[in-house]
Structures are given as C-alpha cells and as structure tokens.
PDB file of C-alpha atoms in Angstrom:
ATOM      1  CA  MET A  62     -14.867 178.222  22.279  1.00 57.00           C
ATOM      2  CA  VAL A  63     -14.230 176.779  25.737  1.00 62.00           C
ATOM      3  CA  ASP A  64     -17.101 176.758  28.219  1.00 57.00           C
ATOM      4  CA  ASP A  65     -14.982 176.603  31.356  1.00 58.00           C
ATOM      5  CA  SER A  66     -17.646 177.902  33.742  1.00 54.00           C
ATOM      6  CA  ALA A  67     -18.425 176.647  37.204  1.00 49.00           C
ATOM      7  CA  THR A  68     -21.725 175.211  38.376  1.00 47.00           C
ATOM      8  CA  PRO A  69     -24.246 178.035  38.841  1.00 46.00           C
ATOM      9  CA  ILE A  70     -25.601 178.845  42.279  1.00 44.00           C
ATOM     10  CA  THR A  71     -29.234 179.693  42.869  1.00 43.00           C
ATOM     11  CA  GLU A  72     -31.074 181.122  45.829  1.00 43.00           C
ATOM     12  CA  SER A  73     -33.196 177.982  46.266  1.00 45.00           C
ATOM     13  CA  VAL A  74     -30.604 175.251  45.710  1.00 60.00           C
ATOM     14  CA  LYS A  75     -26.996 175.814  46.706  1.00 69.00           C
ATOM     15  CA  PRO A  76     -24.472 173.305  45.352  1.00 80.00           C
ATOM     16  CA  PRO A  77     -21.736 171.751  47.493  1.00 92.00           C
ATOM     17  CA  LEU A  78     -18.347 173.378  47.828  1.00 96.00           C
ATOM     18  CA  LEU A  79     -16.336 173.089  44.622  1.00 96.00           C
ATOM     19  CA  GLY A  80     -13.909 170.806  46.413  1.00 97.00           C
ATOM     20  CA  ASP A  81     -16.656 168.428  47.552  1.00 96.00           C
ATOM     21  CA  LEU A  82     -18.183 167.582  44.174  1.00 95.00           C
ATOM     22  CA  VAL A  83     -18.968 163.918  43.547  1.00 93.00           C
ATOM     23  CA  PHE A  84     -18.640 162.444  40.058  1.00 96.00           C
ATOM     24  CA  GLU A  85     -20.885 159.591  38.965  1.00 96.00           C
ATOM     25  CA  PRO A  86     -21.716 158.113  35.546  1.00 95.00           C
ATOM     26  CA  SER A  87     -25.360 159.121  35.979  1.00 96.00           C
ATOM     27  CA  ASP A  88     -24.438 162.807  36.413  1.00 95.00           C
ATOM     28  CA  THR A  89     -23.158 164.306  33.159  1.00 95.00           C
ATOM     29  CA  ARG A  90     -23.049 167.971  34.154  1.00 94.00           C
ATOM     30  CA  PRO A  91     -19.663 169.609  33.371  1.00 94.00           C
ATOM     31  CA  LEU A  92     -19.271 170.830  36.981  1.00 93.00           C
ATOM     32  CA  GLY A  93     -16.681 173.449  36.105  1.00 90.00           C
ATOM     33  CA  GLY A  94     -14.699 171.132  33.854  1.00 94.00           C
ATOM     34  CA  LEU A  95     -14.064 168.657  36.689  1.00 96.00           C
ATOM     35  CA  ASN A  96     -16.573 165.923  35.847  1.00 96.00           C
ATOM     36  CA  TYR A  97     -14.864 163.326  33.651  1.00 96.00           C
ATOM     37  CA  TYR A  98     -18.239 161.657  33.038  1.00 96.00           C
ATOM     38  CA  SER A  99     -19.499 164.744  31.213  1.00 97.00           C
ATOM     39  CA  PRO A 100     -19.621 164.486  27.398  1.00 96.00           C
ATOM     40  CA  THR A 101     -17.956 167.925  27.245  1.00 96.00           C
ATOM     41  CA  TYR A 102     -14.983 166.994  29.459  1.00 97.00           C
ATOM     42  CA  GLU A 103     -12.629 165.846  26.722  1.00 96.00           C
ATOM     43  CA  ALA A 104     -13.659 168.527  24.222  1.00 96.00           C
ATOM     44  CA  SER A 105     -13.181 171.364  26.701  1.00 96.00           C
ATOM     45  CA  GLY A 106      -9.764 170.036  27.677  1.00 97.00           C
ATOM     46  CA  GLU A 107      -8.751 169.748  24.041  1.00 97.00           C
ATOM     47  CA  SER A 108      -9.903 173.318  23.370  1.00 97.00           C
ATOM     48  CA  LEU A 109      -7.753 174.578  26.241  1.00 98.00           C
ATOM     49  CA  VAL A 110      -4.722 172.652  24.999  1.00 98.00           C
ATOM     50  CA  HIS A 111      -5.217 174.138  21.534  1.00 97.00           C
ATOM     51  CA  ILE A 112      -5.098 177.563  23.221  1.00 98.00           C
ATOM     52  CA  LEU A 113      -1.825 176.558  24.890  1.00 98.00           C
ATOM     53  CA  VAL A 114      -0.427 175.571  21.499  1.00 97.00           C
ATOM     54  CA  SER A 115      -1.747 178.506  19.464  1.00 96.00           C
ATOM     55  CA  VAL A 116      -1.077 181.422  21.822  1.00 96.00           C
ATOM     56  CA  GLY A 117       1.026 179.848  24.578  1.00 97.00           C
ATOM     57  CA  GLY A 118       3.706 178.367  22.362  1.00 97.00           C
ATOM     58  CA  LEU A 119       3.341 174.844  23.788  1.00 98.00           C
ATOM     59  CA  THR A 120       5.339 172.247  21.844  1.00 97.00           C
ATOM     60  CA  GLN A 121       6.213 168.602  22.383  1.00 95.00           C
ATOM     61  CA  GLY A 122       9.511 169.666  23.928  1.00 96.00           C
ATOM     62  CA  SER A 123       7.981 172.160  26.375  1.00 97.00           C
ATOM     63  CA  LYS A 124       8.004 171.742  30.124  1.00 98.00           C
ATOM     64  CA  LEU A 125       4.423 172.432  31.239  1.00 98.00           C
ATOM     65  CA  LEU A 126       3.176 173.311  34.719  1.00 98.00           C
ATOM     66  CA  ASP A 127      -0.600 172.970  35.122  1.00 98.00           C
ATOM     67  CA  ILE A 128      -1.721 174.962  38.175  1.00 98.00           C
ATOM     68  CA  GLY A 129      -5.110 173.858  39.446  1.00 98.00           C
ATOM     69  CA  CYS A 130      -5.003 170.610  37.489  1.00 98.00           C
ATOM     70  CA  GLY A 131      -8.312 169.483  39.029  1.00 98.00           C
ATOM     71  CA  THR A 132      -9.208 165.984  37.858  1.00 98.00           C
ATOM     72  CA  GLY A 133      -6.721 165.995  34.979  1.00 98.00           C
ATOM     73  CA  ARG A 134      -8.610 167.591  32.109  1.00 98.00           C
ATOM     74  CA  ILE A 135      -5.493 169.218  30.645  1.00 98.00           C
ATOM     75  CA  ILE A 136      -3.113 166.254  30.834  1.00 98.00           C
ATOM     76  CA  ASN A 137      -5.876 164.015  29.452  1.00 97.00           C
ATOM     77  CA  ALA A 138      -6.036 166.256  26.377  1.00 97.00           C
ATOM     78  CA  VAL A 139      -2.267 166.782  26.179  1.00 96.00           C
ATOM     79  CA  ASN A 140      -1.756 163.029  25.947  1.00 94.00           C
ATOM     80  CA  LYS A 141      -3.981 162.943  22.859  1.00 94.00           C
ATOM     81  CA  ILE A 142      -2.902 166.129  21.085  1.00 95.00           C
ATOM     82  CA  ILE A 143       0.785 166.764  21.698  1.00 92.00           C
ATOM     83  CA  ASP A 144       2.070 164.058  24.057  1.00 85.00           C
ATOM     84  CA  ILE A 145       4.639 166.142  25.932  1.00 91.00           C
ATOM     85  CA  LYS A 146       6.881 164.300  28.370  1.00 89.00           C
ATOM     86  CA  ASN A 147       7.607 167.084  30.852  1.00 96.00           C
ATOM     87  CA  TYR A 148       4.354 167.810  32.682  1.00 98.00           C
ATOM     88  CA  VAL A 149       3.696 168.711  36.324  1.00 98.00           C
ATOM     89  CA  GLY A 150       0.185 169.189  37.713  1.00 98.00           C
ATOM     90  CA  LEU A 151      -0.347 171.157  40.926  1.00 98.00           C
ATOM     91  CA  GLU A 152      -3.570 170.842  42.937  1.00 98.00           C
ATOM     92  CA  ILE A 153      -4.748 172.099  46.356  1.00 98.00           C
ATOM     93  CA  ASN A 154      -7.682 169.706  46.749  1.00 98.00           C
ATOM     94  CA  SER A 155      -6.439 166.373  48.099  1.00 98.00           C
ATOM     95  CA  ARG A 156      -9.276 164.324  46.508  1.00 98.00           C
ATOM     96  CA  TYR A 157      -8.690 165.725  43.049  1.00 98.00           C
ATOM     97  CA  TYR A 158      -4.924 165.295  43.495  1.00 98.00           C
ATOM     98  CA  GLN A 159      -5.418 161.610  44.300  1.00 98.00           C
ATOM     99  CA  MET A 160      -7.738 161.203  41.315  1.00 98.00           C
ATOM    100  CA  CYS A 161      -5.025 162.567  39.030  1.00 98.00           C
ATOM    101  CA  ARG A 162      -2.394 160.242  40.456  1.00 98.00           C
ATOM    102  CA  GLU A 163      -4.675 157.241  39.914  1.00 98.00           C
ATOM    103  CA  ARG A 164      -5.884 158.241  36.450  1.00 97.00           C
ATOM    104  CA  PHE A 165      -2.497 159.375  35.094  1.00 97.00           C
ATOM    105  CA  PRO A 166       0.198 157.346  36.907  1.00 97.00           C
ATOM    106  CA  ASN A 167       2.895 158.173  34.351  1.00 95.00           C
ATOM    107  CA  HIS A 168       2.821 161.902  35.140  1.00 97.00           C
ATOM    108  CA  THR A 169       3.897 164.016  38.099  1.00 97.00           C
ATOM    109  CA  PHE A 170       1.408 165.699  40.423  1.00 98.00           C
ATOM    110  CA  VAL A 171       2.104 167.890  43.427  1.00 98.00           C
ATOM    111  CA  HIS A 172      -0.306 168.598  46.272  1.00 98.00           C
ATOM    112  CA  GLN A 173      -0.035 171.938  48.086  1.00 96.00           C
ATOM    113  CA  ASP A 174      -2.285 172.477  51.088  1.00 97.00           C
ATOM    114  CA  ILE A 175      -3.227 176.096  50.301  1.00 97.00           C
ATOM    115  CA  ARG A 176      -6.320 177.278  52.137  1.00 97.00           C
ATOM    116  CA  HIS A 177      -9.299 178.102  49.902  1.00 98.00           C
ATOM    117  CA  ASP A 178     -12.931 178.689  50.878  1.00 97.00           C
ATOM    118  CA  GLU A 179     -14.286 176.452  48.112  1.00 97.00           C
ATOM    119  CA  TYR A 180     -11.602 173.903  47.310  1.00 98.00           C
ATOM    120  CA  ASN A 181      -9.682 173.466  50.569  1.00 98.00           C
ATOM    121  CA  PRO A 182     -11.207 175.305  53.549  1.00 98.00           C
ATOM    122  CA  THR A 183      -9.072 173.447  56.111  1.00 97.00           C
ATOM    123  CA  GLY A 184      -5.785 174.115  54.301  1.00 97.00           C
ATOM    124  CA  THR A 185      -2.744 174.975  56.392  1.00 97.00           C
ATOM    125  CA  VAL A 186      -0.929 177.243  53.901  1.00 96.00           C
ATOM    126  CA  ASP A 187      -1.764 180.965  53.811  1.00 95.00           C
ATOM    127  CA  PRO A 188      -3.208 181.777  50.334  1.00 93.00           C
ATOM    128  CA  TYR A 189      -1.669 185.259  50.484  1.00 94.00           C
ATOM    129  CA  ASP A 190       1.869 184.262  51.463  1.00 91.00           C
ATOM    130  CA  TYR A 191       3.059 181.115  49.706  1.00 92.00           C
ATOM    131  CA  GLU A 192       5.389 179.951  46.969  1.00 93.00           C
ATOM    132  CA  TYR A 193       4.774 177.059  44.626  1.00 94.00           C
ATOM    133  CA  PRO A 194       7.254 174.392  45.844  1.00 91.00           C
ATOM    134  CA  LEU A 195       9.035 174.032  42.527  1.00 96.00           C
ATOM    135  CA  LYS A 196      12.382 174.981  41.014  1.00 95.00           C
ATOM    136  CA  ASP A 197      13.044 178.504  39.704  1.00 97.00           C
ATOM    137  CA  ARG A 198      13.162 179.167  35.951  1.00 97.00           C
ATOM    138  CA  SER A 199      12.071 175.613  35.113  1.00 97.00           C
ATOM    139  CA  TYR A 200       8.947 175.926  32.942  1.00 98.00           C
ATOM    140  CA  ASP A 201       8.363 176.985  29.351  1.00 98.00           C
ATOM    141  CA  VAL A 202       4.578 177.203  29.771  1.00 98.00           C
ATOM    142  CA  ILE A 203       2.353 177.536  32.840  1.00 98.00           C
ATOM    143  CA  SER A 204      -1.399 176.996  32.461  1.00 98.00           C
ATOM    144  CA  VAL A 205      -3.849 178.380  35.020  1.00 98.00           C
ATOM    145  CA  PHE A 206      -7.330 177.442  33.832  1.00 98.00           C
ATOM    146  CA  GLY A 207     -10.465 177.882  35.937  1.00 97.00           C
ATOM    147  CA  VAL A 208      -8.446 179.093  38.934  1.00 98.00           C
ATOM    148  CA  TYR A 209      -8.209 182.891  39.028  1.00 98.00           C
ATOM    149  CA  ASN A 210     -11.985 183.337  38.765  1.00 97.00           C
ATOM    150  CA  HIS A 211     -12.151 181.533  42.124  1.00 97.00           C
ATOM    151  CA  ASN A 212      -9.531 183.634  43.919  1.00 97.00           C
ATOM    152  CA  ARG A 213      -9.339 186.992  45.637  1.00 97.00           C
ATOM    153  CA  THR A 214      -7.126 189.674  44.139  1.00 97.00           C
ATOM    154  CA  LYS A 215      -4.356 189.319  46.727  1.00 96.00           C
ATOM    155  CA  SER A 216      -4.111 185.574  46.096  1.00 97.00           C
ATOM    156  CA  ILE A 217      -3.987 186.082  42.311  1.00 98.00           C
ATOM    157  CA  MET A 218      -1.181 188.609  42.669  1.00 97.00           C
ATOM    158  CA  GLN A 219       0.806 186.183  44.823  1.00 97.00           C
ATOM    159  CA  SER A 220       0.290 183.455  42.231  1.00 97.00           C
ATOM    160  CA  LEU A 221       1.524 185.744  39.439  1.00 98.00           C
ATOM    161  CA  ARG A 222       4.673 186.609  41.386  1.00 97.00           C
ATOM    162  CA  SER A 223       5.342 182.938  42.082  1.00 97.00           C
ATOM    163  CA  CYS A 224       4.774 182.023  38.425  1.00 98.00           C
ATOM    164  CA  SER A 225       7.288 184.663  37.365  1.00 98.00           C
ATOM    165  CA  ARG A 226       9.890 182.924  39.504  1.00 98.00           C
ATOM    166  CA  LEU A 227       9.111 179.540  37.917  1.00 98.00           C
ATOM    167  CA  LEU A 228       9.063 180.621  34.265  1.00 98.00           C
ATOM    168  CA  LYS A 229      12.104 180.455  32.053  1.00 98.00           C
ATOM    169  CA  PRO A 230      13.013 183.703  30.248  1.00 97.00           C
ATOM    170  CA  LYS A 231      10.466 184.194  27.434  1.00 97.00           C
ATOM    171  CA  GLY A 232       8.293 181.520  29.016  1.00 98.00           C
ATOM    172  CA  ARG A 233       4.541 182.054  28.960  1.00 98.00           C
ATOM    173  CA  LEU A 234       1.745 181.940  31.482  1.00 98.00           C
ATOM    174  CA  VAL A 235      -1.676 181.283  29.930  1.00 98.00           C
ATOM    175  CA  ALA A 236      -4.636 181.851  32.233  1.00 98.00           C
ATOM    176  CA  THR A 237      -8.393 182.209  32.229  1.00 98.00           C
ATOM    177  CA  ILE A 238      -9.717 185.013  34.407  1.00 98.00           C
ATOM    178  CA  LEU A 239     -12.603 187.470  34.771  1.00 98.00           C
ATOM    179  CA  LEU A 240     -11.203 190.972  34.330  1.00 98.00           C
ATOM    180  CA  LEU A 241     -12.779 194.178  35.563  1.00 98.00           C
ATOM    181  CA  ASN A 242     -12.382 197.056  33.109  1.00 98.00           C
ATOM    182  CA  GLN A 243     -14.613 199.744  31.652  1.00 97.00           C
ATOM    183  CA  HIS A 244     -16.371 197.358  29.253  1.00 97.00           C
ATOM    184  CA  SER A 245     -17.013 194.562  31.744  1.00 98.00           C
ATOM    185  CA  MET A 246     -18.101 197.016  34.443  1.00 97.00           C
ATOM    186  CA  THR A 247     -20.689 198.463  32.066  1.00 97.00           C
ATOM    187  CA  GLN A 248     -22.120 194.995  31.462  1.00 97.00           C
ATOM    188  CA  ILE A 249     -22.047 194.124  35.175  1.00 97.00           C
ATOM    189  CA  ASN A 250     -23.913 197.323  36.024  1.00 96.00           C
ATOM    190  CA  ASN A 251     -26.434 196.670  33.241  1.00 96.00           C
ATOM    191  CA  GLY A 252     -26.900 193.029  34.268  1.00 96.00           C
ATOM    192  CA  THR A 253     -25.947 191.734  30.818  1.00 97.00           C
ATOM    193  CA  THR A 254     -23.039 189.384  31.612  1.00 97.00           C
ATOM    194  CA  LYS A 255     -23.577 185.752  30.641  1.00 96.00           C
ATOM    195  CA  LYS A 256     -24.567 183.077  33.166  1.00 92.00           C
ATOM    196  CA  PRO A 257     -23.140 181.868  35.459  1.00 91.00           C
ATOM    197  CA  PHE A 258     -21.066 185.050  35.635  1.00 96.00           C
ATOM    198  CA  VAL A 259     -23.878 187.288  36.827  1.00 96.00           C
ATOM    199  CA  LEU A 260     -21.828 189.302  39.301  1.00 97.00           C
ATOM    200  CA  THR A 261     -24.028 191.242  41.676  1.00 96.00           C
ATOM    201  CA  HIS A 262     -21.970 191.626  44.858  1.00 96.00           C
ATOM    202  CA  LYS A 263     -19.231 194.235  45.186  1.00 96.00           C
ATOM    203  CA  SER A 264     -16.362 193.957  47.675  1.00 92.00           C
ATOM    204  CA  ASP A 265     -12.803 195.195  48.064  1.00 89.00           C
ATOM    205  CA  ASP A 266     -11.699 192.214  45.945  1.00 88.00           C
ATOM    206  CA  GLY A 267     -13.963 192.945  42.984  1.00 92.00           C
ATOM    207  CA  TRP A 268     -17.376 191.681  41.927  1.00 97.00           C
ATOM    208  CA  SER A 269     -18.649 188.223  42.819  1.00 97.00           C
ATOM    209  CA  GLN A 270     -21.545 185.951  41.962  1.00 95.00           C
ATOM    210  CA  SER A 271     -22.523 185.200  45.551  1.00 94.00           C
ATOM    211  CA  GLU A 272     -22.285 187.286  48.705  1.00 93.00           C
ATOM    212  CA  ASP A 273     -22.147 184.175  50.934  1.00 94.00           C
ATOM    213  CA  ARG A 274     -19.682 182.353  48.692  1.00 95.00           C
ATOM    214  CA  PRO A 275     -17.603 185.003  46.923  1.00 95.00           C
ATOM    215  CA  LEU A 276     -15.083 182.530  45.497  1.00 96.00           C
ATOM    216  CA  LEU A 277     -17.749 180.660  43.542  1.00 94.00           C
ATOM    217  CA  ASN A 278     -16.987 183.188  40.799  1.00 97.00           C
ATOM    218  CA  ILE A 279     -15.212 186.511  41.205  1.00 97.00           C
ATOM    219  CA  ALA A 280     -13.808 189.148  38.840  1.00 98.00           C
ATOM    220  CA  THR A 281     -10.663 191.104  39.582  1.00 98.00           C
ATOM    221  CA  SER A 282      -9.142 194.387  38.422  1.00 97.00           C
ATOM    222  CA  GLU A 283      -7.355 194.303  35.069  1.00 98.00           C
ATOM    223  CA  THR A 284      -5.265 197.260  36.239  1.00 98.00           C
ATOM    224  CA  ALA A 285      -4.053 195.293  39.270  1.00 97.00           C
ATOM    225  CA  VAL A 286      -3.109 192.333  37.085  1.00 98.00           C
ATOM    226  CA  ARG A 287      -1.163 194.537  34.677  1.00 98.00           C
ATOM    227  CA  ARG A 288       0.647 196.309  37.513  1.00 98.00           C
ATOM    228  CA  THR A 289       1.691 193.057  39.201  1.00 98.00           C
ATOM    229  CA  CYS A 290       2.942 191.625  35.906  1.00 98.00           C
ATOM    230  CA  ILE A 291       5.184 194.642  35.338  1.00 98.00           C
ATOM    231  CA  GLN A 292       6.470 194.495  38.912  1.00 98.00           C
ATOM    232  CA  SER A 293       7.269 190.803  38.417  1.00 98.00           C
ATOM    233  CA  ARG A 294       9.183 191.317  35.152  1.00 98.00           C
ATOM    234  CA  MET A 295       6.379 189.991  32.988  1.00 98.00           C
ATOM    235  CA  MET A 296       4.308 191.574  30.237  1.00 98.00           C
ATOM    236  CA  ILE A 297       0.805 190.787  29.018  1.00 98.00           C
ATOM    237  CA  GLN A 298       0.833 189.792  25.374  1.00 97.00           C
ATOM    238  CA  GLU A 299      -1.679 191.956  23.570  1.00 97.00           C
ATOM    239  CA  PRO A 300      -4.449 191.696  22.726  1.00 96.00           C
ATOM    240  CA  ILE A 301      -6.139 190.149  25.736  1.00 97.00           C
ATOM    241  CA  ARG A 302      -8.705 187.644  24.459  1.00 97.00           C
ATOM    242  CA  TYR A 303     -11.786 188.850  26.323  1.00 98.00           C
ATOM    243  CA  GLY A 304     -14.419 186.211  26.909  1.00 97.00           C
ATOM    244  CA  HIS A 305     -17.939 185.267  26.005  1.00 97.00           C
ATOM    245  CA  TRP A 306     -19.067 186.227  29.540  1.00 98.00           C
ATOM    246  CA  ILE A 307     -19.033 189.837  28.304  1.00 97.00           C
ATOM    247  CA  SER A 308     -20.182 188.932  24.759  1.00 94.00           C
ATOM    248  CA  HIS A 309     -16.824 189.550  23.112  1.00 91.00           C
ATOM    249  CA  THR A 310     -16.916 188.781  19.399  1.00 89.00           C
ATOM    250  CA  HIS A 311     -13.602 186.925  19.184  1.00 89.00           C
ATOM    251  CA  ALA A 312     -13.726 185.049  22.494  1.00 94.00           C
ATOM    252  CA  LEU A 313     -11.591 181.928  22.898  1.00 94.00           C
ATOM    253  CA  SER A 314     -13.341 180.929  26.122  1.00 95.00           C
ATOM    254  CA  THR A 315     -16.254 181.788  28.368  1.00 95.00           C
ATOM    255  CA  HIS A 316     -13.631 183.533  30.516  1.00 97.00           C
ATOM    256  CA  ASP A 317     -11.080 186.137  29.454  1.00 98.00           C
ATOM    257  CA  VAL A 318      -7.795 184.570  28.319  1.00 98.00           C
ATOM    258  CA  ILE A 319      -4.513 186.293  29.124  1.00 98.00           C
ATOM    259  CA  VAL A 320      -1.031 185.364  27.895  1.00 98.00           C
ATOM    260  CA  ILE A 321       1.799 186.716  30.040  1.00 98.00           C
ATOM    261  CA  VAL A 322       5.443 186.559  28.908  1.00 98.00           C
ATOM    262  CA  LYS A 323       8.409 186.428  31.291  1.00 98.00           C
ATOM    263  CA  GLN A 324      11.009 189.013  30.334  1.00 95.00           C
ATOM    264  CA  GLY A 325      14.572 187.827  29.754  1.00 80.00           C
TER     265      GLY A 325
END
C-alpha cells in the first residue's frame, strides 16, 4: 500500500510551505513523497507505478502524462519497472521542475506557473481558469498523484476537464484524492480518520486539515467529481479504491484511488 501522505502540521510546529521544502541526506522523512533521500521514496514510487500498470493500463508503448511530477518519483520508478519512452512531467513549482530536469535529462518536463497557496503562491496563472499547455487527445494514461488532496474543488474540476481534453479515447486518468461521501463523513465527524488526514475544518470547498493552511490536505465531494466526469465525457471505473485514511480494507494507497476513463 502506498503511503503518499504529506508532512503533518501541528499547532506548536508548523512546517514550511510544501513548495519550500529542502532535501538533505541527513533528513530522511518522506515529506509527501518529495524527498529523494527518504528510504521510502523509491518504494512508494514503484507502488504507484504498479497501480498505473494494474488498474491504469500503462504499458511500455503508452504515452504518459504525470501531472504534479514533483521531484520525479514516478519517472524514477517508471525507468526501473516499465521503461516507457513517451513520458511528460508537468509541475507548477519551479524548484521541483528544475530538479526533475537535472535528475532526468532524457525526459520531458513542462513548467506551468499556476498559482497555489502551498506550492506556488506567486504564480501568475489562475488556478480556476487554465488549460494544460499540451496537445489534445495525446495521452493514453494521465497520473495525478498527491495533487488533488492539495486543491480546492473548483481547481480539481478544472483539472478534470483539461485532462479529458488531453486523453485519447479510452485513455485513463489515475488519481489519488480524498473523497467526501457518507462513509468518510462519518469518520471525519467521529474523529477516526488516519493521520495526517485528521480533517477538522469545514469550508465551502470541503473539509481540511488546517484552517490557516487549507491546502495542506483537503477532501472534496465525491458527487462533484462524478458530476464533472460525466459532463466531461468521462466515467469513473468502478469500484473506487477507497484509502487507508478511512480504514478501507482493500486500500491501494493512504488516499482514495480513482480511475477515470475517457469515452470514445
């Protein structure tokens, strides 16, 4: 099972913004899957790539778009497991984008200056009105790991619409997310969700871990996700693989995992 969680926040010690993390050999914390010095970095990336293969249909001949590629955890694992040739990583944090270019010079990375409270607070692109700057109907598989749990509902819906444009017919979007439904709401209200996803602050966007920093971790409506998929000519592949954060028995990840198929 993938532990793809972000660094917890406490009342006494607040960590830096997720886009300002510093990675050093002496610090082996996972830091949301970004720290390549962590002993779990390679294993978590490999687990996510196995998810892409097993439920996302990723093959050696696939064209893969990795949205929120961070410091390159997915392409690092892809190179070892399946060695696909057609990979594009997209990142909004300029430091992480540069790290990927330096660490993986044989692959393509795209920087998009989308504004985000945690990863890119000075960004110039509106997070609610943007398009990924890539060619329509070009990708067999799109991965979005550790991204949607850091985004408001409106931004997630815009991302889904943009992904629909980029996917080939029958192409698949595989994403981790925190979904609000009857089961998860019961656990949130009872205070039984797993750390760091202890969501105690309610807003119009859902439930978040921190009132001051809502995008540190935030859960969004499953109904809204389903509705936007249908409107964008996509369908969620059932069953949704609900995550360990709500103690689901057959979890693939700490987060919920959704597979969305573009209709032909």
